[in-house]
Short mmCIF file of C-alpha atoms and ligand atoms in Angstrom, two decimals:
data_model
loop_
_atom_site.label_atom_id
_atom_site.label_comp_id
_atom_site.label_asym_id
_atom_site.label_seq_id
_atom_site.Cartn_x
_atom_site.Cartn_y
_atom_site.Cartn_z
CA MET A 1 -0.05 0.12 -0.17
CA PRO A 2 1.84 3.28 -1.26
CA LYS A 3 2.08 5.75 1.45
CA GLY A 4 3.15 9.19 0.28
CA ARG A 5 3.47 12.62 1.22
CA PHE A 6 1.17 15.42 0.64
CA THR A 7 2.50 19.04 0.82
CA LEU A 8 0.87 22.40 0.64
CA MET A 9 2.92 24.51 -1.69
CA GLY A 10 0.40 27.42 -1.23
CA CYS A 11 -2.99 27.90 0.55
CA GLY A 12 -3.61 31.33 -0.52
CA GLY A 13 -6.86 33.04 -2.06
CA SER A 14 -6.66 34.57 -5.71
CA ALA A 15 -4.54 37.33 -4.54
CA GLY A 16 -2.23 35.59 -2.25
CA VAL A 17 -0.88 37.17 1.12
CA PRO A 18 0.37 39.84 0.74
CA MET A 19 -1.42 41.21 -2.11
CA VAL A 20 0.33 43.09 -4.84
CA GLY A 21 0.98 46.58 -2.95
CA ASN A 22 2.21 44.80 -0.17
CA LEU A 23 -1.87 44.58 1.53
CA TRP A 24 -1.83 42.55 4.39
CA GLY A 25 -5.46 43.29 5.24
CA ALA A 26 -6.39 41.72 8.48
CA CYS A 27 -3.16 39.53 8.38
CA ASP A 28 -0.26 40.12 10.71
CA PRO A 29 3.01 40.75 8.90
CA ASP A 30 5.08 39.29 11.74
CA GLU A 31 3.33 36.11 11.70
CA PRO A 32 5.06 33.66 8.85
CA LYS A 33 2.26 31.80 8.48
CA ASN A 34 0.22 34.85 6.90
CA ARG A 35 2.73 34.91 3.87
CA ARG A 36 0.60 32.93 1.29
CA LEU A 37 1.35 32.16 -2.27
CA ARG A 38 -1.27 30.98 -4.44
CA SER A 39 -3.06 27.47 -3.94
CA SER A 40 -1.31 24.03 -5.08
CA VAL A 41 -0.45 20.96 -3.82
CA LEU A 42 2.50 18.79 -4.34
CA ILE A 43 1.84 14.66 -3.77
CA GLN A 44 4.61 12.25 -3.59
CA THR A 45 5.06 8.57 -3.08
CA GLU A 46 8.25 6.45 -3.75
CA GLY A 47 7.80 6.28 -7.39
CA THR A 48 5.37 8.71 -8.25
CA THR A 49 5.23 12.52 -7.89
CA LEU A 50 1.43 14.63 -8.87
CA LEU A 51 0.90 18.18 -9.13
CA ILE A 52 -2.62 19.80 -8.46
CA ASP A 53 -2.91 23.54 -10.34
CA THR A 54 0.00 25.42 -11.49
CA GLY A 55 -1.05 29.16 -10.57
CA PRO A 56 1.27 32.12 -11.19
CA ASP A 57 3.56 31.15 -8.39
CA PHE A 58 4.14 27.57 -10.00
CA ARG A 59 7.92 28.52 -10.85
CA GLN A 60 8.64 29.82 -7.31
CA GLN A 61 7.07 26.85 -6.02
CA CYS A 62 8.85 24.27 -7.64
CA ASN A 63 12.00 26.08 -7.08
CA HIS A 64 11.35 25.68 -3.58
CA TYR A 65 10.54 22.48 -3.22
CA ASN A 66 13.37 21.40 -6.03
CA VAL A 67 10.88 19.68 -7.88
CA ASN A 68 10.74 19.78 -11.58
CA ASP A 69 8.94 16.80 -12.78
CA PHE A 70 5.73 15.10 -12.39
CA ASP A 71 3.66 11.97 -13.71
CA GLY A 72 0.47 14.22 -14.29
CA ILE A 73 -0.75 17.67 -13.32
CA LEU A 74 -4.19 17.81 -12.37
CA PHE A 75 -6.22 20.87 -12.64
CA SER A 76 -9.36 21.98 -10.08
CA HIS A 77 -10.89 24.32 -12.70
CA GLU A 78 -9.80 27.09 -15.13
CA HIS A 79 -9.75 30.27 -12.83
CA ALA A 80 -6.26 32.18 -13.48
CA ASP A 81 -4.85 31.76 -10.06
CA HIS A 82 -4.97 27.85 -10.83
CA THR A 83 -3.61 28.03 -13.98
CA PHE A 84 -1.11 30.92 -15.09
CA GLY A 85 1.66 29.39 -14.17
CA LEU A 86 1.19 26.67 -17.46
CA PRO A 87 3.58 28.31 -19.74
CA GLU A 88 6.41 27.32 -17.29
CA LEU A 89 5.96 23.82 -18.79
CA LEU A 90 7.98 25.17 -21.78
CA VAL A 91 11.02 25.03 -20.01
CA LEU A 92 10.51 21.95 -18.52
CA ARG A 93 9.57 20.61 -22.14
CA ARG A 94 13.15 21.53 -23.00
CA MET A 95 14.67 20.23 -19.92
CA HIS A 96 13.08 17.02 -20.26
CA LYS A 97 12.52 16.58 -23.78
CA ARG A 98 9.16 15.22 -23.12
CA ARG A 99 5.74 16.66 -22.71
CA MET A 100 4.13 16.61 -19.37
CA PRO A 101 0.81 14.90 -18.75
CA ILE A 102 -2.00 17.19 -17.31
CA TYR A 103 -5.40 16.09 -16.50
CA GLY A 104 -8.44 17.89 -16.16
CA ASP A 105 -12.21 17.61 -17.32
CA GLN A 106 -13.19 18.65 -20.59
CA ILE A 107 -14.20 22.20 -20.34
CA THR A 108 -11.17 22.99 -18.14
CA ILE A 109 -8.65 21.03 -21.01
CA ASP A 110 -10.61 23.36 -23.49
CA ALA A 111 -10.19 26.93 -21.58
CA LEU A 112 -6.51 25.76 -21.15
CA HIS A 113 -5.87 25.26 -25.13
CA THR A 114 -7.77 28.57 -25.56
CA GLN A 115 -5.73 30.60 -22.83
CA PHE A 116 -2.28 29.07 -23.91
CA PRO A 117 -2.45 27.52 -27.44
CA TYR A 118 1.69 27.97 -27.61
CA VAL A 119 1.79 25.28 -25.02
CA PHE A 120 -0.14 22.78 -26.64
CA ASN A 121 0.79 23.44 -30.63
CA ASN A 122 3.75 23.06 -32.85
CA GLU A 123 5.22 19.71 -31.73
CA ASN A 124 8.05 20.56 -34.22
CA SER A 125 8.46 24.16 -33.63
CA HIS A 126 12.10 25.19 -32.80
CA LEU A 127 10.60 27.94 -30.51
CA TYR A 128 7.85 26.41 -28.78
CA PRO A 129 7.70 22.29 -29.27
CA SER A 130 4.70 20.86 -27.44
CA ALA A 131 5.25 20.98 -23.92
CA ALA A 132 1.95 19.44 -22.14
CA ASP A 133 -0.48 16.26 -23.30
CA SER A 134 -3.93 16.62 -22.36
CA ASN A 135 -5.82 13.95 -20.54
CA ILE A 136 -9.79 14.25 -20.14
CA ILE A 137 -11.15 12.98 -16.95
CA GLU A 138 -14.73 12.45 -15.82
CA PRO A 139 -16.22 13.43 -12.30
CA TYR A 140 -16.70 10.31 -10.06
CA LYS A 141 -14.57 7.86 -12.01
CA SER A 142 -11.52 6.88 -10.49
CA PHE A 143 -8.25 6.46 -12.27
CA THR A 144 -4.25 5.71 -11.74
CA ILE A 145 -1.45 7.57 -11.96
CA GLY A 146 1.83 5.80 -11.20
CA ASP A 147 1.29 3.64 -8.11
CA ILE A 148 -1.45 6.87 -6.44
CA ASN A 149 -5.31 6.10 -6.94
CA ILE A 150 -7.34 9.33 -7.62
CA THR A 151 -10.73 10.09 -7.59
CA PRO A 152 -12.36 13.37 -8.67
CA TYR A 153 -15.53 14.78 -8.03
CA GLU A 154 -17.70 17.48 -8.82
CA GLN A 155 -18.01 20.88 -6.29
CA ASP A 156 -20.08 23.88 -6.76
CA HIS A 157 -17.94 26.92 -7.33
CA GLY A 158 -20.57 29.48 -7.65
CA THR A 159 -20.58 30.65 -11.12
CA MET A 160 -19.14 27.12 -12.76
CA LYS A 161 -18.18 23.75 -11.56
CA SER A 162 -14.63 22.60 -10.26
CA ILE A 163 -13.03 19.41 -9.80
CA GLY A 164 -11.91 18.16 -6.06
CA TYR A 165 -9.45 15.21 -5.92
CA ARG A 166 -9.70 12.07 -3.24
CA PHE A 167 -6.67 10.34 -2.85
CA GLY A 168 -7.07 7.39 -0.56
CA ASP A 169 -7.26 8.77 3.24
CA ILE A 170 -7.08 12.85 1.88
CA SER A 171 -8.85 15.05 0.11
CA TYR A 172 -8.48 18.25 -1.30
CA SER A 173 -11.28 20.47 -2.47
CA THR A 174 -9.94 24.19 -3.37
CA ASP A 175 -12.40 26.73 -5.13
CA MET A 176 -16.01 25.65 -4.02
CA LYS A 177 -18.78 26.83 -2.12
CA ASN A 178 -20.75 23.75 -1.41
CA LEU A 179 -20.68 19.97 -2.66
CA GLU A 180 -23.71 18.05 -3.73
CA GLN A 181 -24.61 14.64 -2.19
CA LYS A 182 -22.69 12.45 -4.40
CA SER A 183 -19.85 14.35 -4.14
CA ILE A 184 -20.65 14.47 -0.25
CA ASP A 185 -20.42 10.28 -0.44
CA THR A 186 -17.30 10.05 -2.29
CA LEU A 187 -15.57 11.81 0.63
CA LYS A 188 -16.95 9.33 3.16
CA GLY A 189 -13.89 7.64 5.06
CA ILE A 190 -11.26 9.98 4.82
CA LYS A 191 -8.95 11.21 7.75
CA THR A 192 -8.17 14.37 6.71
CA TRP A 193 -9.79 16.88 4.22
CA VAL A 194 -7.95 20.11 2.65
CA VAL A 195 -11.17 22.38 2.04
CA ASP A 196 -11.58 26.23 0.92
CA ALA A 197 -12.93 28.29 3.48
CA GLY A 198 -11.99 31.49 2.15
CA ALA A 199 -15.48 33.02 2.68
CA TYR A 200 -14.98 32.00 6.60
CA ASN A 201 -17.70 34.20 8.01
CA ASN A 202 -19.47 35.78 5.21
CA ALA A 203 -22.50 33.80 4.18
CA ASP A 204 -22.73 36.02 0.98
CA ASN A 205 -19.84 35.02 -0.55
CA TYR A 206 -20.70 33.23 -4.01
CA VAL A 207 -18.12 31.45 -5.12
CA HIS A 208 -16.20 30.31 -1.93
CA ALA A 209 -17.42 28.41 1.17
CA ASN A 210 -17.95 29.84 4.39
CA ILE A 211 -17.12 27.99 7.92
CA GLU A 212 -20.39 26.95 8.62
CA THR A 213 -20.99 25.03 5.39
CA VAL A 214 -17.72 23.18 5.99
CA TYR A 215 -18.72 22.44 9.80
CA LYS A 216 -22.22 21.24 8.13
CA LEU A 217 -20.56 19.08 5.01
CA ASN A 218 -18.21 17.46 7.39
CA GLU A 219 -20.92 16.65 9.87
CA GLN A 220 -21.75 13.77 7.20
CA ILE A 221 -18.21 13.17 5.66
CA GLY A 222 -16.43 12.85 9.04
CA ALA A 223 -12.90 13.42 8.42
CA GLU A 224 -11.14 13.62 11.49
CA GLN A 225 -8.81 16.64 10.61
CA VAL A 226 -9.98 19.45 8.67
CA TYR A 227 -7.46 22.27 6.94
CA LEU A 228 -9.13 25.51 5.78
CA MET A 229 -7.36 26.39 2.59
CA HIS A 230 -7.74 29.07 -0.28
CA LEU A 231 -7.25 31.66 2.53
CA PRO A 232 -7.58 35.72 1.90
CA VAL A 233 -6.05 38.66 3.61
CA THR A 234 -9.34 38.81 5.50
CA MET A 235 -8.08 35.57 7.75
CA ASP A 236 -5.46 36.04 10.33
CA TYR A 237 -3.51 32.63 11.01
CA GLN A 238 -4.06 33.27 14.98
CA THR A 239 -7.11 35.03 14.96
CA VAL A 240 -9.13 32.50 13.02
CA GLN A 241 -6.98 29.53 14.52
CA ALA A 242 -8.57 30.32 17.79
CA GLU A 243 -11.88 30.89 16.80
CA LEU A 244 -11.96 27.02 15.17
CA LYS A 245 -13.46 23.90 16.53
CA GLU A 246 -11.32 21.35 17.89
CA GLY A 247 -10.18 18.96 14.63
CA TYR A 248 -10.26 22.53 12.28
CA HIS A 249 -6.97 24.04 11.41
CA MET A 250 -6.03 26.99 9.40
CA SER A 251 -3.09 25.97 6.68
CA TYR A 252 -0.03 27.76 5.95
CA ASP A 253 2.28 27.12 3.39
CA GLY A 254 4.42 24.30 3.56
CA LEU A 255 2.21 22.51 5.52
CA THR A 256 2.97 18.67 5.03
CA PHE A 257 1.32 15.39 5.67
CA THR A 258 3.53 12.20 5.89
CA ASP A 259 3.15 8.56 5.82
CA ILE A 260 -0.41 9.38 4.29
CA ASN A 261 -2.18 6.00 2.72
CA LEU A 262 -3.03 7.49 -1.23
CA THR A 263 -4.78 4.49 -2.32
ZN1 ZN B 301 -12.04 29.77 -8.64
#
């Protein structure tokens, strides 16, 4: 049974913390855990390396964690804070002399091809040989990359659907405001849930979950430990952590879960 590492390379909201202009909002600049890159996850076993999303901080995250080769890059959805690092794959194509396999639902893959046609075109081009191979996934249809089993599930992201991913005992739900019953059922049995709570105490947010929604969903899901992510400048690490129920935690960049069952 492959055990692995699950590393949050970034847990920030769409603008990161601090935002451009050195805007910290409610976050204490002296608390290192408030410094947040855009959301992305690195998942590693002995033989397999996966990534979820390539946001605008992708280059910095890869260099910090010293990773540059992936058996698969999974995409949650097409929003810029999750995709705008994709052209960095052109550099990795030159380095490894092969195309990187990427995975997403049809809508997301189509959007990536529209946003970054030069990443996918011209296999024979000297300037930009094709850097990615696209694989279409379907919600609730499990698949395997290397020794890691992956179950994608649909999420309500307000204006669109996004995709969450379950790997054995852990699941990652970025960019969602709620889950339908089929997705809740898919998550039953996990031990750890890493979940968007970017709206925190704002029940009017149209695209991100608030904490009451997360509490309510987890009454059914039953994860022992829940880590809040996609955190904006309104959510100071220490302030919010002190307000959470037992078993609920603020995430921070570099948070790593080791010895996780990923099948
Ligand atoms: Zn989004």
